[in-house]
N, CA and C of each residue as an Amber inpcrd file, in Angstrom:
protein
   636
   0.8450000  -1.1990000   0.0000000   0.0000000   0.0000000   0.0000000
   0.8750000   1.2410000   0.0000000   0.6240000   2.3460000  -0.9350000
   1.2510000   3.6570000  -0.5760000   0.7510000   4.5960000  -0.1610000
   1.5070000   5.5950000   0.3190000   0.6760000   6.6920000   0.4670000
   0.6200000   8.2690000  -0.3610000  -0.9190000   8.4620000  -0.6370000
  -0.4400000   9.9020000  -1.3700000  -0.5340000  11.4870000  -1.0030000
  -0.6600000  12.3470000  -1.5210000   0.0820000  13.5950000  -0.8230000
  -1.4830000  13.6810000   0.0530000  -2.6940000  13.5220000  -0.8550000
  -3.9870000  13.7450000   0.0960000  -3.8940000  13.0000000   1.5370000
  -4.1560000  12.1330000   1.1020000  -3.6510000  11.4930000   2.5080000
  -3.3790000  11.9940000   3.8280000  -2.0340000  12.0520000   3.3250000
  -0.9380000  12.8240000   4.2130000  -1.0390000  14.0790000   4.8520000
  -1.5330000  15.0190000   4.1290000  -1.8870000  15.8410000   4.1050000
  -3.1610000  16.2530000   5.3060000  -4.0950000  14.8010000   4.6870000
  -5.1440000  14.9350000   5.7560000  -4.6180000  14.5310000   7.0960000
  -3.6810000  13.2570000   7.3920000  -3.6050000  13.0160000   8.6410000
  -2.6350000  13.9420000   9.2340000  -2.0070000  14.8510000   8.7460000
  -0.9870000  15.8040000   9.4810000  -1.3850000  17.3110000   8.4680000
  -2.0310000  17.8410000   9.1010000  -2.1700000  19.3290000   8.0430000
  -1.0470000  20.2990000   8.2290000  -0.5620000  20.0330000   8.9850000
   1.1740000  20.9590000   9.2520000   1.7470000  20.5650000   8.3920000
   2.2970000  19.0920000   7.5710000   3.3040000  18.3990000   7.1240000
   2.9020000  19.5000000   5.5530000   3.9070000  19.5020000   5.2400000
   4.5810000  19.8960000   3.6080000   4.3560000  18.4230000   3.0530000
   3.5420000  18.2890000   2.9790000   2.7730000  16.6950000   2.1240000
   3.7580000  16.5810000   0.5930000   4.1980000  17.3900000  -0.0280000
   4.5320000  16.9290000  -1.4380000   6.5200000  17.0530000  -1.2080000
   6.5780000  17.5720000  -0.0490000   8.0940000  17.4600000   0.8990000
   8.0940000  15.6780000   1.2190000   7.2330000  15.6800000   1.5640000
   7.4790000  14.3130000   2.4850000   7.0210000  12.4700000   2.0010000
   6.1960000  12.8580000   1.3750000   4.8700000  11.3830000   1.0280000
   5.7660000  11.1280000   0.2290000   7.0390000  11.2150000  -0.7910000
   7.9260000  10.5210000  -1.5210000   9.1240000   9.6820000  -0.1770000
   9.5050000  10.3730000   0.6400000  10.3050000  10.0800000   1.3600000
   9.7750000   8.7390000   2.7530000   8.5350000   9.1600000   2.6670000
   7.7760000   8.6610000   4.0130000   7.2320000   7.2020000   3.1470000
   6.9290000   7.3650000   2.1480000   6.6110000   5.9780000   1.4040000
   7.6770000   5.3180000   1.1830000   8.6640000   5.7670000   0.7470000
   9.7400000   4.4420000   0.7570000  10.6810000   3.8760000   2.1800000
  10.2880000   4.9330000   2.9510000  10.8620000   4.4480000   4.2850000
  10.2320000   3.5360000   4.8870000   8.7410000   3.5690000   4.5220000
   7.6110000   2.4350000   5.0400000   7.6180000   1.1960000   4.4170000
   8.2460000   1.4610000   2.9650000   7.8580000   0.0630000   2.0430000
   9.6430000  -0.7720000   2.5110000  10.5060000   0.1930000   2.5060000
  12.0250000  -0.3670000   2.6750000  11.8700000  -1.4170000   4.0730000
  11.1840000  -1.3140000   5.0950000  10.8500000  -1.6200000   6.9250000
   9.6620000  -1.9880000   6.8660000   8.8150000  -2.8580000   5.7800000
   7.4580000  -3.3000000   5.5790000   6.6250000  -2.7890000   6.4470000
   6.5350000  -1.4380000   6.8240000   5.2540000  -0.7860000   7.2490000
   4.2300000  -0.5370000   6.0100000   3.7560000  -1.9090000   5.5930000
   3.0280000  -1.7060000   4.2450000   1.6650000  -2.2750000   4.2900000
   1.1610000  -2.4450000   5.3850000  -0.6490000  -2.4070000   5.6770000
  -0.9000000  -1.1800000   6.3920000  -2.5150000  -1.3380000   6.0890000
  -2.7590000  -0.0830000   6.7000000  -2.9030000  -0.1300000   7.8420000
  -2.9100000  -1.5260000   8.8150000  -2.6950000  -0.8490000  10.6110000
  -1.3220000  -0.1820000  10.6140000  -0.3700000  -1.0090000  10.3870000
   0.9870000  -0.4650000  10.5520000   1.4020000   0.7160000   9.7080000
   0.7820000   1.3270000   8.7730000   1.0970000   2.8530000   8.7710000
   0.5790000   3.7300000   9.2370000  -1.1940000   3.8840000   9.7510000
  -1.8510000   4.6760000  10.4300000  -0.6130000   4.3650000  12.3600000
  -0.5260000   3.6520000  12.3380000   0.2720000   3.5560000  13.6570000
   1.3070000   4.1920000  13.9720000   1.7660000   3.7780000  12.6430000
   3.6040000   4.3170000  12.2640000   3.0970000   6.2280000  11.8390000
   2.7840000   6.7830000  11.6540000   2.3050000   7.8900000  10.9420000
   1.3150000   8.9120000  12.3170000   1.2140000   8.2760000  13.1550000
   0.6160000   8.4880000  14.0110000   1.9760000   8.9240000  15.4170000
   2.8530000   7.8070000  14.9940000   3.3940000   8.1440000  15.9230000
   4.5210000   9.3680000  15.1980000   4.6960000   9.4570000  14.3440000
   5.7300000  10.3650000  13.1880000   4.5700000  11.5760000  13.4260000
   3.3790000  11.9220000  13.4500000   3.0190000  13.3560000  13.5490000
   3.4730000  13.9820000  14.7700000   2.7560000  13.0610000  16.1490000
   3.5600000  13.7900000  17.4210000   4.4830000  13.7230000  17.7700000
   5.6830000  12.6110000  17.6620000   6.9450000  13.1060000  18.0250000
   7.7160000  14.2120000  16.8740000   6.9900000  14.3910000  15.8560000
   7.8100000  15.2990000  15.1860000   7.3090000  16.8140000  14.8530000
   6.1920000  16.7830000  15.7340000   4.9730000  17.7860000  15.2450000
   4.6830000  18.0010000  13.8490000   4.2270000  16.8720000  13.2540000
   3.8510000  17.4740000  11.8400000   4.6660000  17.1670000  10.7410000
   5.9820000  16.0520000  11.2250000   6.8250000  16.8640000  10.5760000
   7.8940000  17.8470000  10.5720000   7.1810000  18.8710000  11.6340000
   8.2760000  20.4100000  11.3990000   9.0910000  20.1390000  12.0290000
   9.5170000  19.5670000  13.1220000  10.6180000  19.4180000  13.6850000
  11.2420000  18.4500000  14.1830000  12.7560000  19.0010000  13.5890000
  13.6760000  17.4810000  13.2280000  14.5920000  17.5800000  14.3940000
  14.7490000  18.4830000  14.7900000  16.0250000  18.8700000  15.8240000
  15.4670000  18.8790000  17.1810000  16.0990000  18.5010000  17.7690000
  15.8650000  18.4100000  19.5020000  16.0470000  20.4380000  19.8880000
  14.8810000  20.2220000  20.6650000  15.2950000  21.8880000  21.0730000
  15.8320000  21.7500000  22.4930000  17.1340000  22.7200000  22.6230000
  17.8770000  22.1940000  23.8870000  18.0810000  23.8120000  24.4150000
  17.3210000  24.8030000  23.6620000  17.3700000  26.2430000  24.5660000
  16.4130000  26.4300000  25.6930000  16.9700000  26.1920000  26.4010000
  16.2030000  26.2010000  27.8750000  16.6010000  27.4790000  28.9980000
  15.6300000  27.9780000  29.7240000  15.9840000  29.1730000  30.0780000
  16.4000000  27.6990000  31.7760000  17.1400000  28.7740000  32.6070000
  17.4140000  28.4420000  33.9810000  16.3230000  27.7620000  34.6810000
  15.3220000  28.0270000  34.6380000  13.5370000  27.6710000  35.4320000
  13.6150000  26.4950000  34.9990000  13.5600000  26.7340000  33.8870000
  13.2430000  25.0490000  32.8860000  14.0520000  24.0650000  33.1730000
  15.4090000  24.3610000  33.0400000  16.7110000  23.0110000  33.4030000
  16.0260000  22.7180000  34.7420000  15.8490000  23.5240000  35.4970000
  15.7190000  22.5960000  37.1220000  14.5650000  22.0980000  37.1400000
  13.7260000  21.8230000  36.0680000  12.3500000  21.4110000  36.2760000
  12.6030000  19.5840000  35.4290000  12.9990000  19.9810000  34.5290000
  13.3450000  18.9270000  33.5580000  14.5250000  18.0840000  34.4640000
  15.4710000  18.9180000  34.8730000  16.9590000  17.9930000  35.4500000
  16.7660000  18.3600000  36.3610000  15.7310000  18.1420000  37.7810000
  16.6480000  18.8140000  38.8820000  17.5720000  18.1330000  39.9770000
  18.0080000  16.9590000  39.4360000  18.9160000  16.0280000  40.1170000
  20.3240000  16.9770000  39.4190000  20.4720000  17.3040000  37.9580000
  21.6770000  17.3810000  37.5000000  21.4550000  19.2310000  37.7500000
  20.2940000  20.2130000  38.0400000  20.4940000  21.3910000  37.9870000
  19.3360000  21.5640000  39.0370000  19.9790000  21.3070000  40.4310000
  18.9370000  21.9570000  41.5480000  18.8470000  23.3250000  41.8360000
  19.6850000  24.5300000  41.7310000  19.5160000  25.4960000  41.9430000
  19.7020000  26.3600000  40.8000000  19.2110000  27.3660000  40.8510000
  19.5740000  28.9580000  39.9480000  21.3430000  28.5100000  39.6600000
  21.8530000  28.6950000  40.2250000  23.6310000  28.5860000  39.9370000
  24.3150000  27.9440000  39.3540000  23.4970000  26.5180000  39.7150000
  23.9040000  25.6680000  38.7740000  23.5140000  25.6560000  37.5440000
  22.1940000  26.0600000  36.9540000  21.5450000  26.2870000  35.9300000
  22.0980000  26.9500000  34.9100000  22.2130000  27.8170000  35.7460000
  22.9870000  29.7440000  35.0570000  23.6900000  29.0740000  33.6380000
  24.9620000  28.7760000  34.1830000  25.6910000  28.4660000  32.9850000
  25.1560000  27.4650000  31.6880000  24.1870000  26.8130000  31.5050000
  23.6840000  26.1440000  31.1140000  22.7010000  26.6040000  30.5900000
  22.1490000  27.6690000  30.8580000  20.7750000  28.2000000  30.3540000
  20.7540000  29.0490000  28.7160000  19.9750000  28.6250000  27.9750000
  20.3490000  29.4540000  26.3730000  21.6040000  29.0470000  25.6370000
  22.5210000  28.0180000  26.4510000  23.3780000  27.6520000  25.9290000
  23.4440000  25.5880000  25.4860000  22.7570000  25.7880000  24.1130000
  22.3050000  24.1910000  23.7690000  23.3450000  23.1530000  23.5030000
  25.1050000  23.8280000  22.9620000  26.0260000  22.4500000  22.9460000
  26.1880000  22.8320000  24.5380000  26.5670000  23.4930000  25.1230000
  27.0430000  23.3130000  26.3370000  25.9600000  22.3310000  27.5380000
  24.8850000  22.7510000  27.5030000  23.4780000  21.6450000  27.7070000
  23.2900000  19.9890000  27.1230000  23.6150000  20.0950000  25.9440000
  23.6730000  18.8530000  24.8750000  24.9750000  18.0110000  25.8760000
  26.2390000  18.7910000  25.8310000  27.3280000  18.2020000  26.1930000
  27.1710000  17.7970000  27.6380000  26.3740000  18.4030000  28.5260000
  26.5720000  17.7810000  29.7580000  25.2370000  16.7170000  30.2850000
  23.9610000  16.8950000  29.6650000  23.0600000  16.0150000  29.9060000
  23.5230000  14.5290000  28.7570000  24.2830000  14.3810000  28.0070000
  24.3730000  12.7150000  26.9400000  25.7660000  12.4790000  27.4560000
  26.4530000  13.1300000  28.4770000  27.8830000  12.6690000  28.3180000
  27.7230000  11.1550000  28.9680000  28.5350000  10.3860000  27.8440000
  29.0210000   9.0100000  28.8540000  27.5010000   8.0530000  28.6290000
  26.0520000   8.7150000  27.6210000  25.5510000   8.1670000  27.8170000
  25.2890000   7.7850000  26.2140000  24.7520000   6.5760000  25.6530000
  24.3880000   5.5160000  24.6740000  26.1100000   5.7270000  23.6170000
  26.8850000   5.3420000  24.5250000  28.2910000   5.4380000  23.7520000
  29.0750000   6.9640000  23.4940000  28.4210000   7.9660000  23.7450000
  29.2090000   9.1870000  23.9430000  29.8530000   9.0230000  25.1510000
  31.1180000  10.0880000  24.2030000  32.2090000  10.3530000  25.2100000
  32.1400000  11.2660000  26.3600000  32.5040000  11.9160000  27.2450000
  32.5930000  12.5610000  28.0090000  32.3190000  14.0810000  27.6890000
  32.1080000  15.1480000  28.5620000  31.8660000  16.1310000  27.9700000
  32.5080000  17.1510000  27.0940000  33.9850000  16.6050000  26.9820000
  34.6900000  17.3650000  26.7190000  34.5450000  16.4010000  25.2580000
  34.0560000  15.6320000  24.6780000  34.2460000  14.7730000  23.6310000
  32.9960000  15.6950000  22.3290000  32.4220000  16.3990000  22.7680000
  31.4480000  16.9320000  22.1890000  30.5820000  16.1540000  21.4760000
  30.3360000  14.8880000  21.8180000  29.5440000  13.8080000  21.5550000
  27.9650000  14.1290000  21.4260000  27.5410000  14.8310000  23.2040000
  26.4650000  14.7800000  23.3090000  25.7840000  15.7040000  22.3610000
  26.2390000  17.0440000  22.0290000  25.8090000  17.5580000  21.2380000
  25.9790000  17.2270000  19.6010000  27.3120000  16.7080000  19.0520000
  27.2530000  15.4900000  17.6070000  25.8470000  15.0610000  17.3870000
  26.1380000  14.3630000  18.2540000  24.5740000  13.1600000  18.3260000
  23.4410000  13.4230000  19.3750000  22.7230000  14.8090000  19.1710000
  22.1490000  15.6670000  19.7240000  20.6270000  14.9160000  18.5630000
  19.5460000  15.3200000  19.4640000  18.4850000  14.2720000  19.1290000
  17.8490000  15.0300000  17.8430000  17.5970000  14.0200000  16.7000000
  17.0900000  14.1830000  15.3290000  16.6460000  13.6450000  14.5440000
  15.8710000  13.7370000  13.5380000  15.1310000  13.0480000  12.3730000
  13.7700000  13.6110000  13.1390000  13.0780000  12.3850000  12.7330000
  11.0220000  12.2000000  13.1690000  10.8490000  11.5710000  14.2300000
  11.9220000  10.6380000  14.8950000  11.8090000   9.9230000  16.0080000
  13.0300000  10.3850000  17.3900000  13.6630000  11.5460000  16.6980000
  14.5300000  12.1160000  17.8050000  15.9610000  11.0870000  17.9090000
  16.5950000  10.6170000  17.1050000  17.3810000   9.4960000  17.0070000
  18.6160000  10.2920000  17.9660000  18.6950000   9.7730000  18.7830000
  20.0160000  10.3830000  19.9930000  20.8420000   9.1940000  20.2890000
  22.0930000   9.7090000  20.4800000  23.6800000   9.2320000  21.1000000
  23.8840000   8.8070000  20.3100000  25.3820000   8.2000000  20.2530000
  26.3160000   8.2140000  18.9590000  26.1920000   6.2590000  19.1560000
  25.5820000   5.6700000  19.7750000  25.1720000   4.3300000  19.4680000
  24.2980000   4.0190000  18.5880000  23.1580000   4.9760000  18.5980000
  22.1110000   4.9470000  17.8390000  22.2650000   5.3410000  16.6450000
  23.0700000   6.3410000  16.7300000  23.7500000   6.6590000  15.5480000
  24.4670000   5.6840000  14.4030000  25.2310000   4.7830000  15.7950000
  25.8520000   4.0450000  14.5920000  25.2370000   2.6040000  14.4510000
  24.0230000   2.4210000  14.7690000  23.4010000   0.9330000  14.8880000
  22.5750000   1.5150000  13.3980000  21.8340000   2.8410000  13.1950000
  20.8340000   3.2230000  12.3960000  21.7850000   3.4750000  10.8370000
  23.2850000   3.8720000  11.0240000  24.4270000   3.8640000   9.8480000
  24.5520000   2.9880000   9.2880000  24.5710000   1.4970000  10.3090000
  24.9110000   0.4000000   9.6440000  24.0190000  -0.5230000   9.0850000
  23.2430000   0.0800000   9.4260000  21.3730000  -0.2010000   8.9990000
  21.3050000  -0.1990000   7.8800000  21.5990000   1.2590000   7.2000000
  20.8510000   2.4200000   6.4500000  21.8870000   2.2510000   5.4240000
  23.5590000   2.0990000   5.5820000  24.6290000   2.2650000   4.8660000
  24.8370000   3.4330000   4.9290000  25.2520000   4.3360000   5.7630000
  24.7410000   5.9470000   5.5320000  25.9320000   6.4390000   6.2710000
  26.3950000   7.1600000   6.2790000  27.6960000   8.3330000   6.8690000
  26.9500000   8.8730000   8.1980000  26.4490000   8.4650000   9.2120000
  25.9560000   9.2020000   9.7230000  26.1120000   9.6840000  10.9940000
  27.7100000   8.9220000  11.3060000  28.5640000   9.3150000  12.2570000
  29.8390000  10.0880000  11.6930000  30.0280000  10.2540000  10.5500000
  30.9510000  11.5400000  10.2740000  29.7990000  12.7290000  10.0030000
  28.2720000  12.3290000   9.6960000  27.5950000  13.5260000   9.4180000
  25.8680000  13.1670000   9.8930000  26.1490000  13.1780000  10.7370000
  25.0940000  13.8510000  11.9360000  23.5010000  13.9760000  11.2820000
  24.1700000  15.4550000  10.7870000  23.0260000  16.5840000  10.7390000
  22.1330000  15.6820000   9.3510000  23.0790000  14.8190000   8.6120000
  21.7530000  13.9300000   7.3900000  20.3830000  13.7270000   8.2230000
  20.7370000  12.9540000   9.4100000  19.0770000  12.6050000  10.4890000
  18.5480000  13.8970000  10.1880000  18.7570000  14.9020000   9.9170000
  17.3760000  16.1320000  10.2170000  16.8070000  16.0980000   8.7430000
  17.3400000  15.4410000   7.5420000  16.6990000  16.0240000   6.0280000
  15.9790000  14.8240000   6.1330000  14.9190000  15.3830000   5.2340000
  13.2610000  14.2320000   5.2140000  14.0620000  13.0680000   4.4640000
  14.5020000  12.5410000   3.6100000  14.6670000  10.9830000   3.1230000
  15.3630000  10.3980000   4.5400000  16.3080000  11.2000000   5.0740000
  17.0140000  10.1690000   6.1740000  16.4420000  10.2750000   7.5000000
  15.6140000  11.0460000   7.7870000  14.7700000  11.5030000   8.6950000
  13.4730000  10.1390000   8.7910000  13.3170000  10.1650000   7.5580000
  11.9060000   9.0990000   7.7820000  12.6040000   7.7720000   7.3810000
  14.0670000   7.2870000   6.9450000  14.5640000   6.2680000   6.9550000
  14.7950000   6.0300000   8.2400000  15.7600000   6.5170000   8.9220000
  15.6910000   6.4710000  10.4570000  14.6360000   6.1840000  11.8190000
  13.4940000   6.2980000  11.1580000  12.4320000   6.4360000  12.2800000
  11.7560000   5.1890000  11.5220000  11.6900000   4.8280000  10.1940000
  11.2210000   3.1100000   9.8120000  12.0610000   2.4960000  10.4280000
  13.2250000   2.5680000  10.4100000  14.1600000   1.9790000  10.8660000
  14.3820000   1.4210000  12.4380000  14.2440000   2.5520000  13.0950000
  13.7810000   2.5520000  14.5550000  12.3430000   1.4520000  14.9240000
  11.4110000   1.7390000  14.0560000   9.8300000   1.2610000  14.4040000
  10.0800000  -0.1140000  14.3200000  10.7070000  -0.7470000  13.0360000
  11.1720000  -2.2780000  12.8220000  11.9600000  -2.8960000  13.6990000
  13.1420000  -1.6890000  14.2810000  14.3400000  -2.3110000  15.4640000
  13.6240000  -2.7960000  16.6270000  12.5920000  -1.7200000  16.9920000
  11.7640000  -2.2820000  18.1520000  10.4170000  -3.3220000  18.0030000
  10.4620000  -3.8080000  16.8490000   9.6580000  -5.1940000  16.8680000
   8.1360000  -4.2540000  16.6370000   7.6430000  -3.0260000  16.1490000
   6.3550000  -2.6610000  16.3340000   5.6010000  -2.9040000  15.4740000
   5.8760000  -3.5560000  14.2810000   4.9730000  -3.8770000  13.1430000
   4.0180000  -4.9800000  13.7430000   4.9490000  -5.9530000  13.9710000
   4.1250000  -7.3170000  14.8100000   2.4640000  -6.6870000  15.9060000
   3.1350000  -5.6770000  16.4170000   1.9490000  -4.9700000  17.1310000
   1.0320000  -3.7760000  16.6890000   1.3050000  -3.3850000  16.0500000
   0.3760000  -2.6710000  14.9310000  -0.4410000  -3.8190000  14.3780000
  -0.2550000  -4.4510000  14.4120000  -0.7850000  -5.5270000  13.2320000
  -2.6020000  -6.3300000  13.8350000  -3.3450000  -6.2500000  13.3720000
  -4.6560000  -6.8660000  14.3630000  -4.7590000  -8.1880000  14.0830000
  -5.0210000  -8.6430000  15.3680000  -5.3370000 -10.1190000  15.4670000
  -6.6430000 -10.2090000  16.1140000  -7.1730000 -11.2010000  15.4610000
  -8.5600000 -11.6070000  16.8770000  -8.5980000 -11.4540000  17.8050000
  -8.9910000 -11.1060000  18.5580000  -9.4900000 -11.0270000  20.1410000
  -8.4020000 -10.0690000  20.2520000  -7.1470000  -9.1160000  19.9380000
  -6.7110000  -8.5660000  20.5530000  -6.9530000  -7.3580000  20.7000000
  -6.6150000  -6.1480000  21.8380000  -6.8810000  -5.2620000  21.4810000
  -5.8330000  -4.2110000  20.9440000  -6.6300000  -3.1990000  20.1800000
  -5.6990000  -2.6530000  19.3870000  -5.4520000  -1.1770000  19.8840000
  -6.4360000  -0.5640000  20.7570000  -6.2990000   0.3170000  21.4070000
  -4.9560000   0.2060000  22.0700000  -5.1000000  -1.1170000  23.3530000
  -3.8710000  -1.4080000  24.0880000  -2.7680000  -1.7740000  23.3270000
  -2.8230000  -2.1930000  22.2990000  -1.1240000  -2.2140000  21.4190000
  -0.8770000  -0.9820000  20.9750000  -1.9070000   0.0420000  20.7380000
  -0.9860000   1.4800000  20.2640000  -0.2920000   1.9040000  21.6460000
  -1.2670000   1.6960000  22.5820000  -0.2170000   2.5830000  24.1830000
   0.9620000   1.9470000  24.2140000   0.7850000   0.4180000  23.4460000
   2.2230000  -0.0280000  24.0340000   3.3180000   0.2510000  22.9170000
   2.9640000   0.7650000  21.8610000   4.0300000   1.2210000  20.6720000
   4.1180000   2.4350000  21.1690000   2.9410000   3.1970000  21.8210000
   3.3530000   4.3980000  22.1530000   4.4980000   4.8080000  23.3380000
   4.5070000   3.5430000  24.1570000   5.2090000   3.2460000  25.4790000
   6.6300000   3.6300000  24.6180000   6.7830000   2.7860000  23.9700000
   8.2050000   1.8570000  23.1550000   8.7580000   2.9620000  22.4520000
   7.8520000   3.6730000  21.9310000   9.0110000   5.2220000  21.1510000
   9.2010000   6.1460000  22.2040000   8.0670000   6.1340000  23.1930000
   8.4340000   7.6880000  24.1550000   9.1930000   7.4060000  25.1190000
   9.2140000   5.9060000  25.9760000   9.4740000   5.6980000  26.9900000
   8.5160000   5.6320000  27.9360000   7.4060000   6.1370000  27.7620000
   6.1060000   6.1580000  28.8030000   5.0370000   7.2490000  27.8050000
   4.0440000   7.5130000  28.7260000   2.9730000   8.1130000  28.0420000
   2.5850000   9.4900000  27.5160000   3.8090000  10.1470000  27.4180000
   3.4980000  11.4430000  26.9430000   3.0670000  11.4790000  25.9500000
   2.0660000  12.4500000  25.4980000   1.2280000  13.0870000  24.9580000
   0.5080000  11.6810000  24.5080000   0.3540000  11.0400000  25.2480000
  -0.5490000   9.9440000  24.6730000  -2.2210000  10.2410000  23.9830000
  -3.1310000  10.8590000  24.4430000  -4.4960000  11.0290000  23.6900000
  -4.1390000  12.1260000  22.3540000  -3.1740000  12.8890000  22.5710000
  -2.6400000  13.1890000  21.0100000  -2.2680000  12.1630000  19.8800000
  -1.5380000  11.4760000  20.2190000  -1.3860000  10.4410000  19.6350000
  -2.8180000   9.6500000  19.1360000  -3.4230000   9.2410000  19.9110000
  -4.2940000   8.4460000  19.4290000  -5.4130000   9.6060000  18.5370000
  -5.5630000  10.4030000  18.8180000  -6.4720000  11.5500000  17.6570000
  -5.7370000  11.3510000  16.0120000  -4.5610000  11.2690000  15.9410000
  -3.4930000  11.1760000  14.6350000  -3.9220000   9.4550000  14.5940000
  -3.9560000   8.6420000  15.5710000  -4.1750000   7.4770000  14.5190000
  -5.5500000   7.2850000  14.3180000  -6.5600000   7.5780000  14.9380000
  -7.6240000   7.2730000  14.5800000  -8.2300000   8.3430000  13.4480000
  -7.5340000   9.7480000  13.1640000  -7.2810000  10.2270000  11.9650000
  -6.6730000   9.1260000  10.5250000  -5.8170000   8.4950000  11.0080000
  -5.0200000   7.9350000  10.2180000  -5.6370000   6.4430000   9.5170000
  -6.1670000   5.7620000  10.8100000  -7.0200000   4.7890000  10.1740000
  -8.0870000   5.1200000   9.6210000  -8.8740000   6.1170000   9.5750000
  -9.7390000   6.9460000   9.1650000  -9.2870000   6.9940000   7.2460000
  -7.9690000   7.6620000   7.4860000  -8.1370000   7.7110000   5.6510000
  -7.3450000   6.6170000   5.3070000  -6.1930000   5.9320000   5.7710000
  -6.0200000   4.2330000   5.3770000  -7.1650000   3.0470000   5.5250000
  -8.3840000   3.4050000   6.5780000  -9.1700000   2.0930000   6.1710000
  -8.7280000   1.5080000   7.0160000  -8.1290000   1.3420000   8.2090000
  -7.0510000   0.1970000   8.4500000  -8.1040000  -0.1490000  10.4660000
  -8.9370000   0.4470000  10.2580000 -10.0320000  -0.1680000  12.0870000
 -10.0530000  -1.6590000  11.8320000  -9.5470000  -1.9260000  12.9080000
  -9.7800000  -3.4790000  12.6310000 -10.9860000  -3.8800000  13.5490000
């Protein structure tokens, strides 16, 4: 099954539909997201973690208030914050150091492999598990995760690594509500923005056809 710019268009009205439905279809057909549960799913979860689409880059400008709300194990007070605040490699570099195979902070790792594409692809492990995937340069060059062909290769890529087609997929008696929370679990880590999510897929099965 493919998808076309209407479509697309309808289930994400932010997305640049004639930007993307070339790129987003072969990333789905390359990672057999090629029924319609598993693309209203997959497409569902690509509108809210990426809003639409519009954004590929992790936003890491955070004023002082914010770091201690988000980190306040690593930024409990104003002071500690300070230096860190409005400043995104210096932020990047000290929240990923040492973590999914980056180096230390002084390695400028965390910010390298600073989170990107449609699924937020972060640390320089992921980086290089999704390179050797893909065949792709994408530990001498980074910034490819933010352009739409490698952006939506990366995030098929991701959806297949974590086994989610199998669960997109409807079976008898199962439910399908409870397998999106749990694909939704599996990309976010837990439930954020979860009833957003489900508005985009039940948008999505809506113009794929795909209610089981």
């Amino acid at each position: 099954m493919t998808l076309n710019t209407q479509q697309l268009k309808t289930i994400m009205p932010g997305c640049d539909a004639g930007t993307w439905v070339e790129p987003l279809t072969a990333a789905m057909a390359r990672f057999a997201i090629d029924t319609p549960q598993r693309m209203a799913a997959f497409l569902a979860q690509v509108a809210h973690e990426s809003a639409e689409t519009t954004r590929l880059e992790e936003n890491l400008n955070y004023s002082a208030q914010r770091l201690m709300a988000v980190w306040p194990k690593r930024f409990p007070t104003p002071d500690a914050a300070q230096p860190y605040a409005r400043n995104p490699q210096k932020l990047a570099n000290r929240v990923y150091a040492g973590r999914g195979g980056n180096g230390d902070a002084a390695s400028d790792d965390g910010w390298r492999y600073r989170g990107r594409g449609l699924f937020q692809l972060t640390c320089k492990e992921n980086y290089r598990i999704a390179a050797a995937a893909l065949g792709l340069p994408l530990l001498e060059q980074p910034d490819l995760v933010a352009t739409p062909q490698v952006a939506a290769l990366t995030a098929a890529h991701y959806w297949q690594r974590l086994g989610l087609n199998t669960i997109a997929d409807h079976q008898p008696g199962d439910d399908d509500e409870k397998d999106f929370e749990n694909i939704s679990i599996r990309i976010n880590g837990g439930r954020t923005g979860l009833a957003e999510r489900k508005r985009y897929w039940i948008a999505a099965q809506a113009v794929l056809g795909s209610s089981g």
